[in-house]
Amino acid sequence: MNSEIIIAEDGAQLVEMLAARLVMTARQCIDERGSFSLALSGGSTPKALYQKLASPEWKDQIAWEKCDIVFGDDRAVAPDDVLSNYRMARETLLDFVPARVHRIETERDNLEQAASDYENVLRGLGGRLDVVLLGLGDDGHTASLFPNSPQLEVKDKWVTATPVASLEPHVWRVTLTFDCINASRHAWFLATGAGKAARVYDVLHGSKNVSKWPAQGVKLASGELVWFLDEAAARDIVRS
Ligand code: 6PG
C-alpha cells in the first residue's frame, strides 16, 4: 500500500485538488477497464466536493455514463429522509450527472438482507471498487464503522448492518466493511477544519488501536491511501 497526505490551504483549495484527482483517476479507470466505480461518503464534509463535480465547469470532465456510484454507508431511513446520505448526494451531485446510481435499500425492515443484496451489487461491478471516499468522524469512525463495535471484526462480507450508531444520528446504519474498503484501488479520506485536527493526529500518529480509532483499519492491500486535509485539520500532524 502506498499512502500520501495532501494538505491544502483551505477547504476550497482541497475540493479543487480532490476534484482534479478524481477526474484523472476516473479517466484512467475508464481507459483501462471501460468503467469507474466510486463509493460516496456521507456527512457534511464531502458536500462541497459533490457540488463542485456537478458544476458547469466540472460536470463534463468525467464520462459519468460509464460510472457506477455506490455508497460507503447510509443511515437506515427512507431515501428522501433528510438524514439519508443518498438524498444528500442526489441533491448535490446525482441529480445533475448521468451516472449509474446504486443506493443501499435502507428503508427495508431486514437490514442484514439489504446489506447482503448490496454486496451482490458491488461484486457485480467488477471485484473491487475503484475509489472509496471516506470521512472521519469526531470519534475516529469512518463510514459507519464505529469505535468498539462488532462491525469492525466482520470478515468475508463487504457490507453489514450496524445497530444504532454511537453518534448522531442515532439510527441503524448499513456500511461497507474493512474487507471491502481495503480491497479497493483507492481510498481517500477527506477531513477539513480544526475540529478534526486532534482526531487526524490520533489516527495517523496515535497508538495503533483500530477499536478506538476505526479509521486506522483502512489499510489497502494493494491500493492507494490518500488523506486530503486542509491546513486546519492537518495542524497537529504538521506540528508533530
Ligand atoms: C455518515 C458518514 C460518516 C461521516 C463522518 C464525518 O454517514 O455520517 O459516512 O462516516 O463521513 O461522520 O462526517 P462530517 O463530514 O459531517 O464531519
PDB file of C-alpha atoms and ligand atoms in Angstrom:
ATOM      1  CA  MET A   1       0.000   0.000   0.000  1.00  0.00           C
ATOM      2  CA  ASN A   2       1.278   3.425  -0.828  1.00  0.00           C
ATOM      3  CA  SER A   3      -0.053   6.325   1.168  1.00  0.00           C
ATOM      4  CA  GLU A   4       0.032  10.046   0.750  1.00  0.00           C
ATOM      5  CA  ILE A   5      -1.053  13.105   2.709  1.00  0.00           C
ATOM      6  CA  ILE A   6      -2.185  16.102   0.699  1.00  0.00           C
ATOM      7  CA  ILE A   7      -2.589  19.367   2.602  1.00  0.00           C
ATOM      8  CA  ALA A   8      -4.394  22.307   1.043  1.00  0.00           C
ATOM      9  CA  GLU A   9      -4.577  25.846   2.370  1.00  0.00           C
ATOM     10  CA  ASP A  10      -8.322  25.677   2.926  1.00  0.00           C
ATOM     11  CA  GLY A  11     -11.437  23.677   2.112  1.00  0.00           C
ATOM     12  CA  ALA A  12     -11.971  25.370  -1.230  1.00  0.00           C
ATOM     13  CA  GLN A  13      -8.469  24.533  -2.475  1.00  0.00           C
ATOM     14  CA  LEU A  14      -8.839  20.994  -1.112  1.00  0.00           C
ATOM     15  CA  VAL A  15     -12.054  20.414  -3.033  1.00  0.00           C
ATOM     16  CA  GLU A  16     -10.381  21.707  -6.213  1.00  0.00           C
ATOM     17  CA  MET A  17      -7.444  19.308  -5.706  1.00  0.00           C
ATOM     18  CA  LEU A  18      -9.699  16.372  -4.910  1.00  0.00           C
ATOM     19  CA  ALA A  19     -11.954  17.026  -7.903  1.00  0.00           C
ATOM     20  CA  ALA A  20      -8.902  17.149 -10.187  1.00  0.00           C
ATOM     21  CA  ARG A  21      -7.569  13.869  -8.734  1.00  0.00           C
ATOM     22  CA  LEU A  22     -10.985  12.276  -9.168  1.00  0.00           C
ATOM     23  CA  VAL A  23     -11.229  13.354 -12.801  1.00  0.00           C
ATOM     24  CA  MET A  24      -7.740  11.973 -13.513  1.00  0.00           C
ATOM     25  CA  THR A  25      -8.444   8.669 -11.727  1.00  0.00           C
ATOM     26  CA  ALA A  26     -11.855   8.228 -13.336  1.00  0.00           C
ATOM     27  CA  ARG A  27     -10.354   8.769 -16.803  1.00  0.00           C
ATOM     28  CA  GLN A  28      -7.563   6.277 -16.035  1.00  0.00           C
ATOM     29  CA  CYS A  29     -10.030   3.621 -14.816  1.00  0.00           C
ATOM     30  CA  ILE A  30     -12.337   4.141 -17.794  1.00  0.00           C
ATOM     31  CA  ASP A  31      -9.370   3.938 -20.198  1.00  0.00           C
ATOM     32  CA  GLU A  32      -8.157   0.718 -18.534  1.00  0.00           C
ATOM     33  CA  ARG A  33     -11.450  -1.093 -17.839  1.00  0.00           C
ATOM     34  CA  GLY A  34     -14.228   0.869 -19.507  1.00  0.00           C
ATOM     35  CA  SER A  35     -15.884   1.875 -16.246  1.00  0.00           C
ATOM     36  CA  PHE A  36     -15.299   3.692 -12.947  1.00  0.00           C
ATOM     37  CA  SER A  37     -16.825   2.813  -9.582  1.00  0.00           C
ATOM     38  CA  LEU A  38     -16.986   5.468  -6.869  1.00  0.00           C
ATOM     39  CA  ALA A  39     -18.228   4.997  -3.305  1.00  0.00           C
ATOM     40  CA  LEU A  40     -19.542   8.264  -1.890  1.00  0.00           C
ATOM     41  CA  SER A  41     -19.163   9.249   1.726  1.00  0.00           C
ATOM     42  CA  GLY A  42     -21.933  10.832   3.747  1.00  0.00           C
ATOM     43  CA  GLY A  43     -21.768  13.573   6.326  1.00  0.00           C
ATOM     44  CA  SER A  44     -21.237  17.266   5.629  1.00  0.00           C
ATOM     45  CA  THR A  45     -17.591  17.476   4.504  1.00  0.00           C
ATOM     46  CA  PRO A  46     -17.972  15.998   1.015  1.00  0.00           C
ATOM     47  CA  LYS A  47     -20.937  18.204   0.032  1.00  0.00           C
ATOM     48  CA  ALA A  48     -18.673  20.913  -1.404  1.00  0.00           C
ATOM     49  CA  LEU A  49     -16.851  18.294  -3.486  1.00  0.00           C
ATOM     50  CA  TYR A  50     -20.104  16.895  -4.882  1.00  0.00           C
ATOM     51  CA  GLN A  51     -21.343  20.410  -5.707  1.00  0.00           C
ATOM     52  CA  LYS A  52     -18.039  21.160  -7.445  1.00  0.00           C
ATOM     53  CA  LEU A  53     -18.256  17.980  -9.546  1.00  0.00           C
ATOM     54  CA  ALA A  54     -21.817  18.917 -10.570  1.00  0.00           C
ATOM     55  CA  SER A  55     -20.855  22.487 -11.521  1.00  0.00           C
ATOM     56  CA  PRO A  56     -20.882  23.529 -15.216  1.00  0.00           C
ATOM     57  CA  GLU A  57     -17.085  23.863 -15.383  1.00  0.00           C
ATOM     58  CA  TRP A  58     -16.519  20.340 -13.975  1.00  0.00           C
ATOM     59  CA  LYS A  59     -19.515  18.101 -14.725  1.00  0.00           C
ATOM     60  CA  ASP A  60     -18.430  17.204 -18.277  1.00  0.00           C
ATOM     61  CA  GLN A  61     -14.871  16.288 -17.252  1.00  0.00           C
ATOM     62  CA  ILE A  62     -15.940  12.775 -16.254  1.00  0.00           C
ATOM     63  CA  ALA A  63     -17.779  10.330 -18.567  1.00  0.00           C
ATOM     64  CA  TRP A  64     -20.459   9.827 -15.915  1.00  0.00           C
ATOM     65  CA  GLU A  65     -22.408   7.428 -18.155  1.00  0.00           C
ATOM     66  CA  LYS A  66     -19.536   4.985 -17.590  1.00  0.00           C
ATOM     67  CA  CYS A  67     -19.547   5.470 -13.819  1.00  0.00           C
ATOM     68  CA  ASP A  68     -21.169   3.384 -11.096  1.00  0.00           C
ATOM     69  CA  ILE A  69     -21.931   5.392  -7.971  1.00  0.00           C
ATOM     70  CA  VAL A  70     -22.282   3.437  -4.739  1.00  0.00           C
ATOM     71  CA  PHE A  71     -22.300   4.436  -1.054  1.00  0.00           C
ATOM     72  CA  GLY A  72     -19.777   3.806   1.699  1.00  0.00           C
ATOM     73  CA  ASP A  73     -22.629   3.761   4.158  1.00  0.00           C
ATOM     74  CA  ASP A  74     -26.093   5.100   4.741  1.00  0.00           C
ATOM     75  CA  ARG A  75     -28.493   5.606   7.538  1.00  0.00           C
ATOM     76  CA  ALA A  76     -31.496   3.269   7.917  1.00  0.00           C
ATOM     77  CA  VAL A  77     -34.027   5.883   6.862  1.00  0.00           C
ATOM     78  CA  ALA A  78     -36.165   6.447   3.777  1.00  0.00           C
ATOM     79  CA  PRO A  79     -34.185   7.594   0.721  1.00  0.00           C
ATOM     80  CA  ASP A  80     -35.885  11.002   0.822  1.00  0.00           C
ATOM     81  CA  ASP A  81     -35.239  11.478   4.532  1.00  0.00           C
ATOM     82  CA  VAL A  82     -33.099  14.490   5.410  1.00  0.00           C
ATOM     83  CA  LEU A  83     -30.715  12.104   7.225  1.00  0.00           C
ATOM     84  CA  SER A  84     -30.133   9.997   4.119  1.00  0.00           C
ATOM     85  CA  ASN A  85     -26.644  10.116   2.582  1.00  0.00           C
ATOM     86  CA  TYR A  86     -28.296   9.101  -0.690  1.00  0.00           C
ATOM     87  CA  ARG A  87     -30.575  12.166  -0.543  1.00  0.00           C
ATOM     88  CA  MET A  88     -27.598  14.461   0.190  1.00  0.00           C
ATOM     89  CA  ALA A  89     -25.659  13.003  -2.753  1.00  0.00           C
ATOM     90  CA  ARG A  90     -28.697  13.188  -5.025  1.00  0.00           C
ATOM     91  CA  GLU A  91     -29.319  16.856  -4.208  1.00  0.00           C
ATOM     92  CA  THR A  92     -25.653  17.905  -4.602  1.00  0.00           C
ATOM     93  CA  LEU A  93     -24.449  15.661  -7.465  1.00  0.00           C
ATOM     94  CA  LEU A  94     -26.508  12.707  -8.658  1.00  0.00           C
ATOM     95  CA  ASP A  95     -29.453  14.731  -9.992  1.00  0.00           C
ATOM     96  CA  PHE A  96     -27.003  16.531 -12.284  1.00  0.00           C
ATOM     97  CA  VAL A  97     -24.874  13.765 -13.809  1.00  0.00           C
ATOM     98  CA  PRO A  98     -25.897  10.671 -15.833  1.00  0.00           C
ATOM     99  CA  ALA A  99     -24.119   8.090 -13.647  1.00  0.00           C
ATOM    100  CA  ARG A 100     -25.489   4.645 -12.788  1.00  0.00           C
ATOM    101  CA  VAL A 101     -26.539   5.045  -9.134  1.00  0.00           C
ATOM    102  CA  HIS A 102     -26.801   2.059  -6.789  1.00  0.00           C
ATOM    103  CA  ARG A 103     -28.257   3.106  -3.468  1.00  0.00           C
ATOM    104  CA  ILE A 104     -28.435   0.955  -0.347  1.00  0.00           C
ATOM    105  CA  GLU A 105     -32.050  -0.066   0.288  1.00  0.00           C
ATOM    106  CA  THR A 106     -32.037   1.398   3.767  1.00  0.00           C
ATOM    107  CA  GLU A 107     -35.825   1.502   4.011  1.00  0.00           C
ATOM    108  CA  ARG A 108     -36.062  -2.291   4.232  1.00  0.00           C
ATOM    109  CA  ASP A 109     -37.012  -3.940   7.531  1.00  0.00           C
ATOM    110  CA  ASN A 110     -34.336  -6.626   7.181  1.00  0.00           C
ATOM    111  CA  LEU A 111     -31.149  -4.546   7.028  1.00  0.00           C
ATOM    112  CA  GLU A 112     -28.804  -7.541   7.021  1.00  0.00           C
ATOM    113  CA  GLN A 113     -30.607  -8.825   3.920  1.00  0.00           C
ATOM    114  CA  ALA A 114     -30.376  -5.344   2.404  1.00  0.00           C
ATOM    115  CA  ALA A 115     -26.634  -5.395   3.194  1.00  0.00           C
ATOM    116  CA  SER A 116     -26.237  -8.826   1.617  1.00  0.00           C
ATOM    117  CA  ASP A 117     -28.132  -7.759  -1.500  1.00  0.00           C
ATOM    118  CA  TYR A 118     -25.973  -4.632  -1.724  1.00  0.00           C
ATOM    119  CA  GLU A 119     -22.846  -6.758  -1.558  1.00  0.00           C
ATOM    120  CA  ASN A 120     -24.112  -8.652  -4.617  1.00  0.00           C
ATOM    121  CA  VAL A 121     -24.495  -5.315  -6.404  1.00  0.00           C
ATOM    122  CA  LEU A 122     -20.937  -4.301  -5.500  1.00  0.00           C
ATOM    123  CA  ARG A 123     -19.429  -7.637  -6.517  1.00  0.00           C
ATOM    124  CA  GLY A 124     -21.253  -7.335  -9.820  1.00  0.00           C
ATOM    125  CA  LEU A 125     -19.299  -4.148 -10.515  1.00  0.00           C
ATOM    126  CA  GLY A 126     -16.041  -5.964 -11.027  1.00  0.00           C
ATOM    127  CA  GLY A 127     -14.456  -7.370  -7.923  1.00  0.00           C
ATOM    128  CA  ARG A 128     -13.082  -4.260  -6.265  1.00  0.00           C
ATOM    129  CA  LEU A 129     -14.155  -0.631  -6.063  1.00  0.00           C
ATOM    130  CA  ASP A 130     -12.027   1.941  -7.833  1.00  0.00           C
ATOM    131  CA  VAL A 131     -12.363   4.852  -5.390  1.00  0.00           C
ATOM    132  CA  VAL A 132     -13.854   4.898  -1.885  1.00  0.00           C
ATOM    133  CA  LEU A 133     -14.348   8.356  -0.397  1.00  0.00           C
ATOM    134  CA  LEU A 134     -14.216   8.351   3.406  1.00  0.00           C
ATOM    135  CA  GLY A 135     -14.937  10.895   6.094  1.00  0.00           C
ATOM    136  CA  LEU A 136     -13.529  10.977   9.608  1.00  0.00           C
ATOM    137  CA  GLY A 137     -15.969  11.202  12.478  1.00  0.00           C
ATOM    138  CA  ASP A 138     -15.207  13.129  15.667  1.00  0.00           C
ATOM    139  CA  ASP A 139     -14.835   9.757  17.403  1.00  0.00           C
ATOM    140  CA  GLY A 140     -12.460   8.391  14.774  1.00  0.00           C
ATOM    141  CA  HIS A 141     -15.105   6.385  12.918  1.00  0.00           C
ATOM    142  CA  THR A 142     -15.252   6.154   9.163  1.00  0.00           C
ATOM    143  CA  ALA A 143     -18.159   5.078   7.010  1.00  0.00           C
ATOM    144  CA  SER A 144     -20.357   3.604   9.743  1.00  0.00           C
ATOM    145  CA  LEU A 145     -17.569   1.644  11.392  1.00  0.00           C
ATOM    146  CA  PHE A 146     -17.752   2.938  14.950  1.00  0.00           C
ATOM    147  CA  PRO A 147     -15.349   2.504  17.886  1.00  0.00           C
ATOM    148  CA  ASN A 148     -15.599  -0.760  19.832  1.00  0.00           C
ATOM    149  CA  SER A 149     -18.306  -2.097  17.522  1.00  0.00           C
ATOM    150  CA  PRO A 150     -18.529  -5.732  16.366  1.00  0.00           C
ATOM    151  CA  GLN A 151     -18.746  -4.487  12.760  1.00  0.00           C
ATOM    152  CA  LEU A 152     -15.001  -3.754  12.961  1.00  0.00           C
ATOM    153  CA  GLU A 153     -14.382  -7.511  13.124  1.00  0.00           C
ATOM    154  CA  VAL A 154     -16.714  -8.546  10.289  1.00  0.00           C
ATOM    155  CA  LYS A 155     -14.819 -10.734   7.834  1.00  0.00           C
ATOM    156  CA  ASP A 156     -15.753 -12.236   4.445  1.00  0.00           C
ATOM    157  CA  LYS A 157     -18.521  -9.702   4.000  1.00  0.00           C
ATOM    158  CA  TRP A 158     -18.362  -6.456   2.102  1.00  0.00           C
ATOM    159  CA  VAL A 159     -21.468  -4.871   3.605  1.00  0.00           C
ATOM    160  CA  THR A 160     -23.051  -5.181   7.024  1.00  0.00           C
ATOM    161  CA  ALA A 161     -25.779  -3.598   9.111  1.00  0.00           C
ATOM    162  CA  THR A 162     -24.816  -1.861  12.312  1.00  0.00           C
ATOM    163  CA  PRO A 163     -27.130  -1.145  15.238  1.00  0.00           C
ATOM    164  CA  VAL A 164     -27.867   2.297  16.489  1.00  0.00           C
ATOM    165  CA  ALA A 165     -24.832   4.453  15.940  1.00  0.00           C
ATOM    166  CA  SER A 166     -22.971   5.898  18.897  1.00  0.00           C
ATOM    167  CA  LEU A 167     -23.003   9.304  17.230  1.00  0.00           C
ATOM    168  CA  GLU A 168     -25.797  11.436  15.823  1.00  0.00           C
ATOM    169  CA  PRO A 169     -27.961  10.446  14.074  1.00  0.00           C
ATOM    170  CA  HIS A 170     -28.709   7.581  16.447  1.00  0.00           C
ATOM    171  CA  VAL A 171     -30.217   5.270  13.855  1.00  0.00           C
ATOM    172  CA  TRP A 172     -29.228   1.916  12.379  1.00  0.00           C
ATOM    173  CA  ARG A 173     -26.729   2.080   9.557  1.00  0.00           C
ATOM    174  CA  VAL A 174     -25.592  -0.092   6.658  1.00  0.00           C
ATOM    175  CA  THR A 175     -21.867   0.170   5.956  1.00  0.00           C
ATOM    176  CA  LEU A 176     -19.035  -1.160   3.850  1.00  0.00           C
ATOM    177  CA  THR A 177     -16.699  -3.341   5.900  1.00  0.00           C
ATOM    178  CA  PHE A 178     -12.924  -3.082   6.093  1.00  0.00           C
ATOM    179  CA  ASP A 179     -12.719  -6.127   3.792  1.00  0.00           C
ATOM    180  CA  CYS A 180     -14.496  -4.137   1.089  1.00  0.00           C
ATOM    181  CA  ILE A 181     -12.732  -0.814   1.666  1.00  0.00           C
ATOM    182  CA  ASN A 182      -9.291  -2.437   1.877  1.00  0.00           C
ATOM    183  CA  ALA A 183      -9.842  -4.316  -1.406  1.00  0.00           C
ATOM    184  CA  SER A 184     -10.404  -1.043  -3.271  1.00  0.00           C
ATOM    185  CA  ARG A 185      -7.879   0.543  -5.617  1.00  0.00           C
ATOM    186  CA  HIS A 186      -8.011   3.957  -3.959  1.00  0.00           C
ATOM    187  CA  ALA A 187      -9.279   5.025  -0.523  1.00  0.00           C
ATOM    188  CA  TRP A 188      -9.365   8.776   0.003  1.00  0.00           C
ATOM    189  CA  PHE A 189     -10.074  10.384   3.360  1.00  0.00           C
ATOM    190  CA  LEU A 190     -11.415  13.931   3.324  1.00  0.00           C
ATOM    191  CA  ALA A 191     -11.194  15.941   6.542  1.00  0.00           C
ATOM    192  CA  THR A 192     -11.349  19.688   6.997  1.00  0.00           C
ATOM    193  CA  GLY A 193     -11.428  22.132   9.870  1.00  0.00           C
ATOM    194  CA  ALA A 194      -9.641  22.499  13.197  1.00  0.00           C
ATOM    195  CA  GLY A 195     -12.270  20.312  14.831  1.00  0.00           C
ATOM    196  CA  LYS A 196     -10.792  17.290  13.039  1.00  0.00           C
ATOM    197  CA  ALA A 197      -7.112  18.051  13.846  1.00  0.00           C
ATOM    198  CA  ALA A 198      -6.872  16.029  17.048  1.00  0.00           C
ATOM    199  CA  ARG A 199      -8.587  13.034  15.510  1.00  0.00           C
ATOM    200  CA  VAL A 200      -6.424  13.168  12.400  1.00  0.00           C
ATOM    201  CA  TYR A 201      -3.377  13.143  14.685  1.00  0.00           C
ATOM    202  CA  ASP A 202      -4.740  10.178  16.709  1.00  0.00           C
ATOM    203  CA  VAL A 203      -5.447   8.155  13.589  1.00  0.00           C
ATOM    204  CA  LEU A 204      -2.176   8.910  11.807  1.00  0.00           C
ATOM    205  CA  HIS A 205       0.244   9.294  14.713  1.00  0.00           C
ATOM    206  CA  GLY A 206      -1.534   7.893  17.751  1.00  0.00           C
ATOM    207  CA  SER A 207      -1.215   4.415  19.198  1.00  0.00           C
ATOM    208  CA  LYS A 208      -2.389   1.667  16.866  1.00  0.00           C
ATOM    209  CA  ASN A 209      -5.855   0.814  18.115  1.00  0.00           C
ATOM    210  CA  VAL A 210      -8.483   0.153  15.460  1.00  0.00           C
ATOM    211  CA  SER A 211     -11.171  -0.416  18.086  1.00  0.00           C
ATOM    212  CA  LYS A 212     -10.542   3.066  19.425  1.00  0.00           C
ATOM    213  CA  TRP A 213      -9.804   4.778  16.084  1.00  0.00           C
ATOM    214  CA  PRO A 214     -11.590   2.716  13.389  1.00  0.00           C
ATOM    215  CA  ALA A 215     -10.183   4.882  10.574  1.00  0.00           C
ATOM    216  CA  GLN A 216      -6.841   3.140  11.319  1.00  0.00           C
ATOM    217  CA  GLY A 217      -8.445  -0.028   9.955  1.00  0.00           C
ATOM    218  CA  VAL A 218      -8.246   1.354   6.399  1.00  0.00           C
ATOM    219  CA  LYS A 219      -5.103  -0.392   5.125  1.00  0.00           C
ATOM    220  CA  LEU A 220      -5.271  -1.177   1.432  1.00  0.00           C
ATOM    221  CA  ALA A 221      -3.670  -4.472   0.451  1.00  0.00           C
ATOM    222  CA  SER A 222      -2.652  -3.263  -2.991  1.00  0.00           C
ATOM    223  CA  GLY A 223      -4.111   0.166  -3.351  1.00  0.00           C
ATOM    224  CA  GLU A 224      -3.506   3.825  -2.706  1.00  0.00           C
ATOM    225  CA  LEU A 225      -4.495   5.543   0.541  1.00  0.00           C
ATOM    226  CA  VAL A 226      -4.633   9.326   0.422  1.00  0.00           C
ATOM    227  CA  TRP A 227      -5.546  11.800   3.144  1.00  0.00           C
ATOM    228  CA  PHE A 228      -6.931  15.046   1.735  1.00  0.00           C
ATOM    229  CA  LEU A 229      -6.678  17.629   4.526  1.00  0.00           C
ATOM    230  CA  ASP A 230      -6.867  21.367   4.823  1.00  0.00           C
ATOM    231  CA  GLU A 231      -4.252  23.150   6.963  1.00  0.00           C
ATOM    232  CA  ALA A 232      -6.646  23.398   9.893  1.00  0.00           C
ATOM    233  CA  ALA A 233      -7.293  19.653  10.006  1.00  0.00           C
ATOM    234  CA  ALA A 234      -3.572  18.935   9.469  1.00  0.00           C
ATOM    235  CA  ARG A 235      -2.492  21.347  12.206  1.00  0.00           C
ATOM    236  CA  ASP A 236      -1.449  18.725  14.749  1.00  0.00           C
ATOM    237  CA  ILE A 237       0.345  16.341  12.377  1.00  0.00           C
ATOM    238  CA  VAL A 238       2.346  19.218  10.898  1.00  0.00           C
ATOM    239  CA  ARG A 239       3.404  20.326  14.382  1.00  0.00           C
ATOM    240  CA  SER A 240       4.368  16.808  15.466  1.00  0.00           C
TER     241      SER A 240
HETATM  242  C1  6PG B   1     -22.051   9.356   7.752  1.00  0.00           C
HETATM  243  C2  6PG B   1     -20.679   9.296   7.135  1.00  0.00           C
HETATM  244  C3  6PG B   1     -19.651   9.417   8.226  1.00  0.00           C
HETATM  245  C4  6PG B   1     -19.008  10.770   8.023  1.00  0.00           C
HETATM  246  C5  6PG B   1     -18.231  11.192   9.229  1.00  0.00           C
HETATM  247  C6  6PG B   1     -17.722  12.625   9.047  1.00  0.00           C
HETATM  248  O1  6PG B   1     -22.953   8.639   7.320  1.00  0.00           O
HETATM  249  O2  6PG B   1     -22.218  10.216   8.629  1.00  0.00           O
HETATM  250  O3  6PG B   1     -20.467   8.333   6.278  1.00  0.00           O
HETATM  251  O4  6PG B   1     -18.672   8.422   8.212  1.00  0.00           O
HETATM  252  O5  6PG B   1     -18.162  10.713   6.880  1.00  0.00           O
HETATM  253  O6  6PG B   1     -19.086  11.130  10.351  1.00  0.00           O
HETATM  254  O7  6PG B   1     -18.846  13.458   8.900  1.00  0.00           O
HETATM  255  P1  6PG B   1     -18.672  15.034   8.624  1.00  0.00           P
HETATM  256  O8  6PG B   1     -18.089  15.142   7.248  1.00  0.00           O
HETATM  257  O9  6PG B   1     -20.081  15.575   8.719  1.00  0.00           O
HETATM  258  O10 6PG B   1     -17.737  15.544   9.695  1.00  0.00           O
END
